[in-house]
Short mmCIF file of C-alpha atoms in Angstrom, two decimals:
data_model
loop_
_atom_site.label_atom_id
_atom_site.label_comp_id
_atom_site.label_asym_id
_atom_site.label_seq_id
_atom_site.Cartn_x
_atom_site.Cartn_y
_atom_site.Cartn_z
CA UNK Q 1 87.07 182.13 136.26
CA UNK Q 2 87.22 178.18 137.42
CA UNK Q 3 85.72 177.40 140.03
CA UNK Q 4 85.19 174.11 141.43
CA UNK Q 5 82.12 172.32 141.45
CA UNK Q 6 82.23 171.29 145.19
CA UNK Q 7 82.38 174.98 145.99
CA UNK Q 8 79.82 176.18 143.58
CA UNK Q 9 76.67 176.26 146.34
CA UNK Q 10 79.21 178.22 148.55
CA UNK Q 11 78.91 180.93 145.94
CA UNK Q 12 76.39 181.62 145.86
CA UNK Q 13 75.01 181.43 148.64
CA UNK Q 14 77.52 184.14 149.67
CA UNK Q 15 76.09 186.30 146.81
CA UNK Q 16 72.09 185.57 146.27
CA UNK Q 17 69.73 187.73 148.49
CA UNK Q 18 69.55 185.24 151.72
CA UNK Q 19 66.88 182.46 151.05
CA UNK Q 20 67.23 182.40 147.09
CA UNK Q 21 65.74 178.89 146.17
CA UNK Q 22 68.34 176.94 144.49
CA UNK Q 23 66.49 172.85 143.85
CA UNK Q 24 63.47 173.08 143.92
CA UNK Q 25 60.92 169.27 143.87
CA UNK Q 26 57.01 170.20 144.74
CA UNK Q 27 56.42 171.97 147.78
CA UNK Q 28 59.93 171.01 148.91
CA UNK Q 29 62.95 173.47 148.14
CA UNK Q 30 66.60 173.66 148.30
CA UNK Q 31 68.04 177.34 149.27
CA UNK Q 32 71.98 178.26 148.67
CA UNK Q 33 73.00 178.11 151.97
CA UNK Q 34 71.10 174.75 152.96
CA UNK Q 35 71.95 173.12 149.66
CA UNK Q 36 75.69 174.01 150.83
CA UNK Q 37 75.15 173.19 154.42
CA UNK Q 38 73.19 169.65 153.44
CA UNK Q 39 76.21 169.07 150.87
CA UNK Q 40 78.79 169.61 153.27
CA UNK Q 41 77.77 167.38 156.13
CA UNK Q 42 76.77 164.35 153.02
CA UNK Q 43 80.61 165.16 152.34
CA UNK Q 44 81.15 164.10 155.32
CA UNK Q 45 79.22 161.56 156.14
CA UNK Q 46 80.63 159.66 152.77
CA UNK Q 47 83.72 160.42 153.26
CA UNK Q 48 83.53 158.50 157.18
CA UNK Q 49 82.12 155.82 155.78
CA UNK Q 50 85.74 155.39 153.96
CA UNK Q 51 85.15 157.98 150.31
CA UNK Q 52 88.41 159.06 149.23
CA UNK Q 53 89.87 161.78 146.09
CA UNK Q 54 89.39 160.06 143.13
CA UNK Q 55 86.81 157.04 144.32
CA UNK Q 56 83.58 156.72 142.53
CA UNK Q 57 80.35 157.11 144.40
CA UNK Q 58 77.11 155.35 142.85
CA UNK Q 59 73.73 157.39 143.12
CA UNK Q 60 70.60 155.92 142.76
CA UNK Q 61 68.07 158.04 144.17
CA UNK Q 62 64.73 159.10 142.74
CA UNK Q 63 64.18 163.19 141.45
CA UNK Q 64 64.40 165.05 144.41
CA UNK Q 65 66.35 167.54 146.45
CA UNK Q 66 68.58 164.69 147.77
CA UNK Q 67 69.68 163.93 144.69
CA UNK Q 68 71.70 167.75 144.57
CA UNK Q 69 72.57 167.77 147.75
CA UNK Q 70 74.11 164.19 146.78
CA UNK Q 71 75.81 164.90 143.47
CA UNK Q 72 77.61 167.93 145.84
CA UNK Q 73 78.83 166.15 147.82
CA UNK Q 74 80.00 163.74 146.03
CA UNK Q 75 82.37 166.58 144.12
CA UNK Q 76 82.99 167.80 148.56
CA UNK Q 77 84.66 164.72 149.22
CA UNK Q 78 87.10 165.30 145.60
CA UNK Q 79 85.63 161.97 143.86
CA UNK Q 80 83.21 161.73 141.12
CA UNK Q 81 79.39 160.62 140.75
CA UNK Q 82 77.47 158.06 138.99
CA UNK Q 83 73.90 158.49 138.25
CA UNK Q 84 72.00 154.84 138.50
CA UNK Q 85 68.02 154.06 138.29
CA UNK Q 86 66.69 153.42 141.94
CA UNK Q 87 64.88 150.79 140.57
CA UNK Q 88 67.63 148.93 138.98
CA UNK Q 89 67.54 145.12 139.06
CA UNK Q 90 69.73 143.55 140.76
CA UNK Q 91 71.69 141.82 138.09
CA UNK Q 92 71.86 144.78 136.12
CA UNK Q 93 73.02 146.38 139.22
CA UNK Q 94 75.18 143.75 140.27
CA UNK Q 95 76.68 144.42 136.59
CA UNK Q 96 77.57 147.73 136.58
CA UNK Q 97 78.87 147.94 140.29
CA UNK Q 98 81.55 145.04 138.46
CA UNK Q 99 82.37 147.78 136.85
CA UNK Q 100 82.94 150.90 137.94
CA UNK Q 101 83.57 149.38 141.99
CA UNK Q 102 82.30 152.46 144.35
CA UNK Q 103 83.66 153.39 147.00
CA UNK Q 104 80.01 153.84 147.86
CA UNK Q 105 76.55 153.93 146.91
CA UNK Q 106 73.60 156.07 147.75
CA UNK Q 107 70.53 154.86 147.72
CA UNK Q 108 69.31 151.83 145.52
CA UNK Q 109 67.23 148.94 146.54
CA UNK Q 110 68.77 147.13 149.12
CA UNK Q 111 69.31 143.58 147.29
CA UNK Q 112 71.93 145.43 145.25
CA UNK Q 113 74.08 143.66 147.60
CA UNK Q 114 77.00 146.17 147.41
CA UNK Q 115 79.72 146.18 150.09
CA UNK Q 116 80.32 149.62 151.05
CA UNK Q 117 75.99 151.50 151.24
CA UNK Q 118 73.89 153.82 152.97
CA UNK Q 119 70.37 154.10 152.15
CA UNK Q 120 67.48 156.71 149.93
CA UNK Q 121 66.50 157.99 153.65
CA UNK Q 122 69.38 158.02 155.28
CA UNK Q 123 70.09 161.65 157.17
CA UNK Q 124 73.89 163.05 157.99
CA UNK Q 125 72.95 163.60 161.27
CA UNK Q 126 76.40 164.92 163.89
CA UNK Q 127 78.04 165.62 160.89
CA UNK Q 128 79.54 169.15 161.05
CA UNK Q 129 78.35 171.59 157.98
CA UNK Q 130 81.63 174.01 157.15
CA UNK Q 131 83.20 174.21 154.29
CA UNK Q 132 85.25 171.95 152.98
CA UNK Q 133 88.56 172.37 150.99
CA UNK Q 134 88.40 169.22 148.60
CA UNK Q 135 90.58 168.93 145.61
CA UNK Q 136 89.09 168.57 142.08
CA UNK Q 137 87.73 165.33 140.72
CA UNK Q 138 89.46 164.20 137.30
CA UNK Q 139 86.25 163.94 136.21
CA UNK Q 140 83.34 165.14 136.87
CA UNK Q 141 80.42 162.76 135.85
CA UNK Q 142 80.52 159.12 135.71
CA UNK Q 143 77.53 157.83 133.34
CA UNK Q 144 76.86 154.48 132.81
CA UNK Q 145 75.49 152.72 129.07
CA UNK Q 146 73.98 149.49 128.27
CA UNK Q 147 76.13 147.94 125.38
CA UNK Q 148 75.57 145.96 122.20
CA UNK Q 149 77.18 143.14 123.82
CA UNK Q 150 74.50 143.04 126.24
CA UNK Q 151 76.83 144.55 129.04
CA UNK Q 152 76.90 147.65 130.78
CA UNK Q 153 79.58 150.18 130.67
CA UNK Q 154 80.49 153.29 132.23
CA UNK Q 155 81.69 156.48 130.59
CA UNK Q 156 84.24 158.89 132.15
CA UNK Q 157 83.82 162.35 131.21
CA UNK Q 158 86.63 163.87 130.55
CA UNK Q 159 86.44 167.59 131.60
CA UNK Q 160 87.42 167.87 135.54
CA UNK Q 161 85.05 168.82 138.35
CA UNK Q 162 85.04 172.88 138.00
CA UNK Q 163 82.96 175.26 135.78
CA UNK Q 164 83.57 178.85 134.11
CA UNK Q 165 81.79 181.33 136.13
CA UNK Q 166 82.33 184.30 133.02
CA UNK Q 167 81.87 182.09 130.19
CA UNK Q 168 78.41 181.80 128.52
CA UNK Q 169 77.12 178.29 129.75
CA UNK Q 170 76.45 175.25 126.86
CA UNK Q 171 72.95 175.34 125.15
CA UNK Q 172 71.46 178.71 125.39
CA UNK Q 173 71.42 178.45 129.35
CA UNK Q 174 71.69 181.87 130.68
CA UNK Q 175 73.38 182.54 133.85
CA UNK Q 176 70.18 183.08 136.67
CA UNK Q 177 67.72 180.72 134.62
CA UNK Q 178 65.35 179.43 136.00
CA UNK Q 179 65.24 175.22 134.50
CA UNK Q 180 62.66 172.86 134.48
CA UNK Q 181 63.41 169.76 134.06
CA UNK Q 182 61.14 166.26 133.55
CA UNK Q 183 63.61 163.89 133.14
CA UNK Q 184 65.39 161.02 135.58
CA UNK Q 185 68.79 161.96 136.73
CA UNK Q 186 69.63 158.53 135.76
CA UNK Q 187 69.56 159.35 132.16
CA UNK Q 188 72.64 161.77 131.11
CA UNK Q 189 70.94 164.82 128.87
CA UNK Q 190 68.45 165.72 132.44
CA UNK Q 191 72.27 164.90 134.71
CA UNK Q 192 74.03 167.93 133.15
CA UNK Q 193 71.31 169.83 132.17
CA UNK Q 194 70.33 170.26 135.82
CA UNK Q 195 73.16 171.26 137.08
CA UNK Q 196 74.31 173.45 134.16
CA UNK Q 197 71.31 174.94 135.97
CA UNK Q 198 72.82 175.17 139.34
CA UNK Q 199 76.49 176.36 137.76
CA UNK Q 200 74.71 179.09 136.28
CA UNK Q 201 73.49 180.10 139.46
CA UNK Q 202 69.89 179.98 138.47
CA UNK Q 203 67.02 178.20 139.94
CA UNK Q 204 66.09 173.65 138.93
CA UNK Q 205 63.22 172.91 138.98
CA UNK Q 206 62.33 169.59 139.20
CA UNK Q 207 59.72 166.98 138.72
CA UNK Q 208 59.45 163.95 140.32
CA UNK Q 209 57.91 162.06 137.59
CA UNK Q 210 57.15 163.94 134.62
CA UNK Q 211 53.05 164.31 133.51
CA UNK Q 212 52.40 166.57 130.37
CA UNK Q 213 50.11 168.99 132.54
CA UNK Q 214 51.74 169.09 135.25
CA UNK Q 215 55.22 170.60 133.22
CA UNK Q 216 52.36 173.62 131.74
CA UNK Q 217 51.76 174.14 135.22
CA UNK Q 218 55.38 173.94 136.56
CA UNK Q 219 56.54 176.58 133.49
CA UNK Q 220 53.73 178.67 134.85
CA UNK Q 221 54.36 178.85 138.31
CA UNK Q 222 58.12 179.37 138.28
CA UNK Q 223 58.62 181.65 135.12
CA UNK Q 224 60.63 178.54 133.25
CA UNK Q 225 63.33 180.15 130.79
CA UNK Q 226 64.55 176.72 129.59
CA UNK Q 227 63.84 173.15 129.41
CA UNK Q 228 64.66 170.51 127.79
CA UNK Q 229 62.42 167.44 126.56
CA UNK Q 230 62.81 163.68 124.74
CA UNK Q 231 60.04 164.01 121.67
CA UNK Q 232 58.37 161.40 123.84
CA UNK Q 233 56.94 163.98 126.41
CA UNK Q 234 56.31 166.44 124.29
CA UNK Q 235 54.06 164.43 122.34
CA UNK Q 236 52.06 163.57 125.45
CA UNK Q 237 51.91 167.49 125.95
CA UNK Q 238 50.60 167.56 122.31
CA UNK Q 239 47.91 164.98 122.77
CA UNK Q 240 46.69 166.70 125.56
CA UNK Q 241 43.04 169.48 124.80
CA UNK Q 242 43.79 172.10 122.98
CA UNK Q 243 41.85 174.16 125.99
CA UNK Q 244 44.36 172.29 128.76
CA UNK Q 245 47.21 172.99 127.01
CA UNK Q 246 46.63 176.98 125.93
CA UNK Q 247 45.32 177.11 129.61
CA UNK Q 248 48.65 177.65 130.64
CA UNK Q 249 51.24 180.91 130.70
CA UNK Q 250 54.36 179.57 128.28
CA UNK Q 251 55.42 182.95 127.83
CA UNK Q 252 58.48 183.14 129.59
CA UNK Q 253 60.22 180.01 127.78
CA UNK Q 254 63.26 181.51 125.85
CA UNK Q 255 64.19 178.03 125.15
CA UNK Q 256 62.51 174.09 124.31
CA UNK Q 257 65.97 171.46 123.70
CA UNK Q 258 64.82 167.64 123.02
CA UNK Q 259 67.34 165.05 122.21
CA UNK Q 260 68.65 161.44 122.65
CA UNK Q 261 65.86 159.48 120.21
CA UNK Q 262 64.26 160.90 117.00
CA UNK Q 263 61.59 163.37 116.66
CA UNK Q 264 58.76 162.80 114.68
CA UNK Q 265 58.38 165.67 111.96
CA UNK Q 266 54.79 166.73 112.47
CA UNK Q 267 55.77 167.05 115.75
CA UNK Q 268 57.75 169.12 114.98
CA UNK Q 269 56.37 171.43 113.11
CA UNK Q 270 53.69 172.13 115.58
CA UNK Q 271 55.22 172.73 118.13
CA UNK Q 272 57.01 174.95 116.09
CA UNK Q 273 53.78 176.25 115.04
CA UNK Q 274 52.25 176.54 118.96
CA UNK Q 275 55.84 178.51 120.56
CA UNK Q 276 57.74 179.85 116.92
CA UNK Q 277 60.93 178.73 115.76
CA UNK Q 278 62.77 180.48 117.41
CA UNK Q 279 62.37 178.86 120.42
CA UNK Q 280 62.80 175.04 119.49
CA UNK Q 281 66.29 173.71 119.45
CA UNK Q 282 67.78 170.23 118.48
CA UNK Q 283 70.69 168.43 119.82
CA UNK Q 284 72.25 165.28 117.99
CA UNK Q 285 75.32 163.58 120.12
CA UNK Q 286 76.11 161.13 122.46
CA UNK Q 287 77.66 160.89 126.18
CA UNK Q 288 80.77 159.76 124.80
CA UNK Q 289 80.86 164.59 123.41
CA UNK Q 290 83.04 162.95 120.41
CA UNK Q 291 80.99 165.56 118.31
CA UNK Q 292 77.87 166.87 118.35
CA UNK Q 293 74.86 168.24 115.65
CA UNK Q 294 72.50 171.05 116.93
CA UNK Q 295 69.86 173.29 114.84
CA UNK Q 296 67.21 175.74 115.58
CA UNK Q 297 63.39 175.88 114.89
CA UNK Q 298 64.25 178.21 112.15
CA UNK Q 299 67.30 176.24 110.59
CA UNK Q 300 64.95 173.11 110.76
CA UNK Q 301 62.11 174.40 108.73
CA UNK Q 302 64.14 175.19 105.31
CA UNK Q 303 66.69 171.72 105.99
CA UNK Q 304 63.36 169.79 107.20
CA UNK Q 305 64.42 166.21 109.07
CA UNK Q 306 67.76 167.56 109.33
CA UNK Q 307 69.22 167.85 113.14
CA UNK Q 308 72.19 169.98 112.10
CA UNK Q 309 75.74 170.79 111.18
CA UNK Q 310 78.72 169.73 113.29
CA UNK Q 311 79.63 171.97 116.15
CA UNK Q 312 83.26 173.86 116.36
CA UNK Q 313 84.77 171.88 118.47
CA UNK Q 314 84.89 168.87 116.20
CA UNK Q 315 84.28 167.29 112.36
CA UNK Q 316 81.30 164.37 111.34
CA UNK Q 317 82.36 162.03 108.18
CA UNK Q 318 79.91 159.49 106.53
CA UNK Q 319 81.51 156.08 106.26
CA UNK Q 320 79.92 154.00 103.65
CA UNK Q 321 80.17 149.92 103.46
CA UNK Q 322 83.52 149.86 101.58
CA UNK Q 323 85.56 151.93 104.28
CA UNK Q 324 85.31 155.41 102.58
CA UNK Q 325 83.86 158.64 102.81
CA UNK Q 326 80.69 159.06 100.60
CA UNK Q 327 79.43 162.27 98.67
CA UNK Q 328 76.78 164.16 99.93
CA UNK Q 329 73.18 162.68 100.20
CA UNK Q 330 74.60 159.47 100.51
CA UNK Q 331 73.69 157.18 103.71
CA UNK Q 332 76.15 155.75 105.69
CA UNK Q 333 77.54 155.70 109.11
CA UNK Q 334 78.54 158.34 110.97
CA UNK Q 335 82.06 159.08 112.20
CA UNK Q 336 83.14 161.34 114.45
CA UNK Q 337 86.36 163.11 115.80
CA UNK Q 338 87.10 165.23 118.81
CA UNK Q 339 89.64 168.78 117.42
CA UNK Q 340 91.41 167.63 120.20
CA UNK Q 341 91.65 164.05 119.08
CA UNK Q 342 90.74 160.47 120.36
CA UNK Q 343 90.18 160.40 124.05
CA UNK Q 344 90.08 164.48 124.33
CA UNK Q 345 86.36 163.81 125.90
CA UNK Q 346 86.06 160.38 127.74
CA UNK Q 347 87.18 156.62 127.54
CA UNK Q 348 84.99 153.76 128.62
CA UNK Q 349 84.91 151.23 131.85
CA UNK Q 350 83.54 147.63 130.52
CA UNK Q 351 84.12 148.08 126.56
CA UNK Q 352 85.66 149.37 123.64
CA UNK Q 353 85.29 152.68 121.64
CA UNK Q 354 84.02 151.49 117.75
CA UNK Q 355 87.10 153.69 116.25
CA UNK Q 356 88.42 153.29 113.09
CA UNK Q 357 92.65 153.65 112.81
CA UNK Q 358 92.46 156.87 112.20
CA UNK Q 359 90.91 157.93 115.61
CA UNK Q 360 87.87 158.75 114.32
CA UNK Q 361 84.52 156.83 116.13
CA UNK Q 362 81.15 155.70 115.59
CA UNK Q 363 78.01 156.00 118.45
CA UNK Q 364 76.91 153.51 115.53
CA UNK Q 365 73.92 156.05 114.06
CA UNK Q 366 73.60 155.21 110.52
CA UNK Q 367 72.86 159.15 108.34
CA UNK Q 368 73.79 161.71 105.32
CA UNK Q 369 75.25 164.83 105.14
CA UNK Q 370 73.34 167.38 102.19
CA UNK Q 371 75.19 169.49 99.98
CA UNK Q 372 74.48 172.89 102.66
CA UNK Q 373 76.32 169.95 105.07
CA UNK Q 374 73.54 169.52 107.85
CA UNK Q 375 73.36 166.12 108.86
CA UNK Q 376 70.04 163.66 108.27
CA UNK Q 377 69.53 160.64 110.44
CA UNK Q 378 68.59 156.96 109.21
CA UNK Q 379 67.37 154.35 110.72
CA UNK Q 380 69.67 153.55 113.96
CA UNK Q 381 71.82 150.63 113.43
CA UNK Q 382 69.49 147.21 113.79
CA UNK Q 383 70.48 145.90 117.12
CA UNK Q 384 69.49 149.08 118.61
CA UNK Q 385 65.63 149.97 119.76
CA UNK Q 386 64.63 153.90 120.91
CA UNK Q 387 61.68 153.30 123.16
CA UNK Q 388 60.99 157.32 125.00
CA UNK Q 389 64.83 158.04 124.38
CA UNK Q 390 66.31 155.18 126.38
CA UNK Q 391 68.62 153.07 124.15
CA UNK Q 392 67.49 149.14 124.77
CA UNK Q 393 70.21 147.02 122.74
CA UNK Q 394 68.93 143.73 122.49
CA UNK Q 395 71.11 141.50 122.89
CA UNK Q 396 70.48 142.43 127.02
CA UNK Q 397 66.65 141.56 126.52
CA UNK Q 398 67.48 138.24 124.60
CA UNK Q 399 69.49 136.67 127.44
CA UNK Q 400 67.61 137.42 130.26
CA UNK Q 401 64.08 136.50 128.00
CA UNK Q 402 66.30 133.01 126.45
CA UNK Q 403 66.70 132.68 130.33
CA UNK Q 404 62.70 131.80 131.24
CA UNK Q 405 61.96 127.90 130.81
CA UNK Q 406 60.51 127.25 127.81
CA UNK Q 407 62.42 129.75 125.40
CA UNK Q 408 64.73 127.70 122.84
CA UNK Q 409 65.70 131.60 121.28
CA UNK Q 410 65.10 135.30 121.38
CA UNK Q 411 65.55 138.06 118.61
CA UNK Q 412 64.20 141.34 120.05
CA UNK Q 413 63.82 144.68 117.49
CA UNK Q 414 62.01 147.03 117.53
CA UNK Q 415 58.57 147.70 116.24
CA UNK Q 416 56.61 151.32 115.38
CA UNK Q 417 55.13 153.64 118.22
CA UNK Q 418 52.77 156.40 117.70
CA UNK Q 419 54.43 157.96 121.32
CA UNK Q 420 57.45 156.23 122.52
CA UNK Q 421 58.84 155.76 119.21
CA UNK Q 422 59.46 151.86 119.17
CA UNK Q 423 58.48 149.03 121.31
CA UNK Q 424 60.44 146.08 122.02
CA UNK Q 425 59.29 142.75 120.30
CA UNK Q 426 60.27 139.08 121.23
CA UNK Q 427 60.18 136.55 118.71
CA UNK Q 428 60.46 133.75 120.28
CA UNK Q 429 61.24 129.65 119.38
CA UNK Q 430 59.49 127.39 121.92
CA UNK Q 431 60.99 124.35 123.38
CA UNK Q 432 59.21 121.21 121.86
CA UNK Q 433 55.32 122.18 123.00
CA UNK Q 434 55.65 124.35 125.06
CA UNK Q 435 53.13 127.47 125.20
CA UNK Q 436 53.50 130.38 123.37
CA UNK Q 437 51.11 132.34 125.30
CA UNK Q 438 51.84 130.45 128.93
CA UNK Q 439 55.24 131.54 127.77
CA UNK Q 440 53.91 135.08 127.95
CA UNK Q 441 51.71 135.41 130.15
CA UNK Q 442 54.62 134.79 132.53
CA UNK Q 443 57.61 136.67 131.19
CA UNK Q 444 57.09 140.03 133.14
CA UNK Q 445 57.50 138.44 136.60
CA UNK Q 446 60.26 136.61 135.29
CA UNK Q 447 62.48 139.48 133.76
CA UNK Q 448 61.59 142.09 136.76
CA UNK Q 449 64.82 140.70 138.91
CA UNK Q 450 66.19 140.49 135.61
CA UNK Q 451 65.60 143.79 133.51
CA UNK Q 452 64.77 147.03 133.91
CA UNK Q 453 61.02 147.31 133.57
CA UNK Q 454 61.08 149.51 130.37
CA UNK Q 455 62.59 147.13 128.63
CA UNK Q 456 60.75 144.52 129.17
CA UNK Q 457 58.94 142.83 125.92
CA UNK Q 458 55.74 144.58 125.07
CA UNK Q 459 54.18 142.05 122.36
CA UNK Q 460 55.69 138.53 121.26
CA UNK Q 461 56.03 136.11 118.52
CA UNK Q 462 55.32 132.72 118.36
CA UNK Q 463 57.61 131.23 115.61
CA UNK Q 464 58.31 127.67 115.12
CA UNK Q 465 60.92 128.16 112.58
CA UNK Q 466 64.95 129.04 114.27
CA UNK Q 467 64.63 133.19 114.34
CA UNK Q 468 68.18 132.22 113.58
CA UNK Q 469 70.78 130.54 111.30
CA UNK Q 470 73.10 127.91 112.21
CA UNK Q 471 75.57 130.08 113.44
CA UNK Q 472 73.85 131.70 115.39
CA UNK Q 473 73.77 134.97 113.26
CA UNK Q 474 70.13 136.81 112.93
CA UNK Q 475 69.19 139.70 109.90
CA UNK Q 476 67.24 141.72 112.61
CA UNK Q 477 66.16 144.61 110.04
CA UNK Q 478 65.02 142.12 107.64
CA UNK Q 479 62.37 140.78 111.01
CA UNK Q 480 61.70 144.20 112.28
CA UNK Q 481 60.92 145.75 108.34
CA UNK Q 482 58.55 142.47 107.85
CA UNK Q 483 56.52 143.26 111.18
CA UNK Q 484 57.18 147.16 110.30
CA UNK Q 485 55.51 145.89 107.18
CA UNK Q 486 52.44 143.10 108.25
CA UNK Q 487 51.70 146.41 111.13
CA UNK Q 488 50.75 148.40 108.03
CA UNK Q 489 48.45 145.88 106.53
CA UNK Q 490 46.60 145.38 109.80
CA UNK Q 491 48.38 141.66 110.29
CA UNK Q 492 47.58 139.56 113.56
CA UNK Q 493 51.01 138.12 113.99
CA UNK Q 494 51.40 138.92 118.02
CA UNK Q 495 50.63 137.76 121.36
CA UNK Q 496 49.90 140.36 123.75
CA UNK Q 497 50.86 139.68 127.45
CA UNK Q 498 48.64 139.67 129.89
CA UNK Q 499 49.84 142.69 131.71
CA UNK Q 500 51.39 145.65 129.88
CA UNK Q 501 54.76 147.32 131.18
CA UNK Q 502 54.54 151.32 132.35
CA UNK Q 503 56.26 153.38 130.32
CA UNK Q 504 59.61 153.98 130.55
CA UNK Q 505 60.53 157.42 133.47
#
């Protein structure tokens, strides 16, 4: 039976024992009844601010119970939520809001200058908490992503705002699940799996900010059955002293998924040895949902390094530089085609897909298939840096760095990092006799209103020759691989900034 997402809190409030908790963040809890009533009040407040069915509402809130009152309130308006980092610098926020044109922004920074906004601490006082009966939103979510041009884009998911109360939830999530979300809700995977838990009538335990030991503490306390990590989180948990890691009872865990970034094989082997291969799963795919690969730990042990086989809902091909499909074992660009054809699962605002004339689409990744149809990822295309599960496009960083006084030109590459996967490295050609050390030391302050903190360069290299040719092109892969080799040789070629930026949330 299909149930509108707007009705999910009421559905479970009427069917579960009174006082059953739906959402927990630390000591703050929301029962199903409280979630339903709070979302109704917020929805009416949003309507009073002009939100109509079919509109977009941007949510700029940190992880917390208010986030879920807000997302369900948006669906109760017949509208579509877009989740943004509440700390997004005004320049990035302005670019996203210009594309999205939301009817309302909830939270976010005051300097976003949104034309219609409610502050993060808004309380829906004076509004009725009685049930609403809105039309179903055409798109259940609209998530943002960077773009290879340095401009953001919005990915509209073509699934309507409904859930099936009978069919098994995706990703091994059982009905009534106890699910832990350790990731920021402005990223796609944390957003969807947290809401999937609620659509399945489960209890969601959220972390306000990731902490390795707190994660284990919550797994033990709430008897968590399902959790999704990025590899960086798994690295930090594994880096805990063994006595600390083994002090917590994690026997309740049935499924540990990881996605969003490549997983170091050594780290995966350790997690499989710790939890057992049947509990460790990996997913590879995009927010666009053209197709996805999933692999269990049991399969992985016989296909080490693979991200699995393409699922039943799509097809996958590896295309070589000549535009033709390559043989098994050969490397090329990964292309998907959903069984329902192009445009079946999403469309962009602010961008166009990388699509062949025959409808097959690429996310820009490189890989190969073995004889059994298992996919192995190679390097990402050279223009993307994957830092702690977050996609960072060099064009965006380069545009911001190049605007700094004293910078003539800039090229950004990702350098290997044992914990984050990659770190952002900026190769800078200064203007005239500008001091490279002064530029590096002042860059964090210069970028603070231009780029999210996790996108800031973490090391700088000052060069005298232009890093680009006369046409403005750059051989980024060559620059990256050259510097990776220098790192192995212990060569000193970098200037470290005075203050290192914080890790991505």
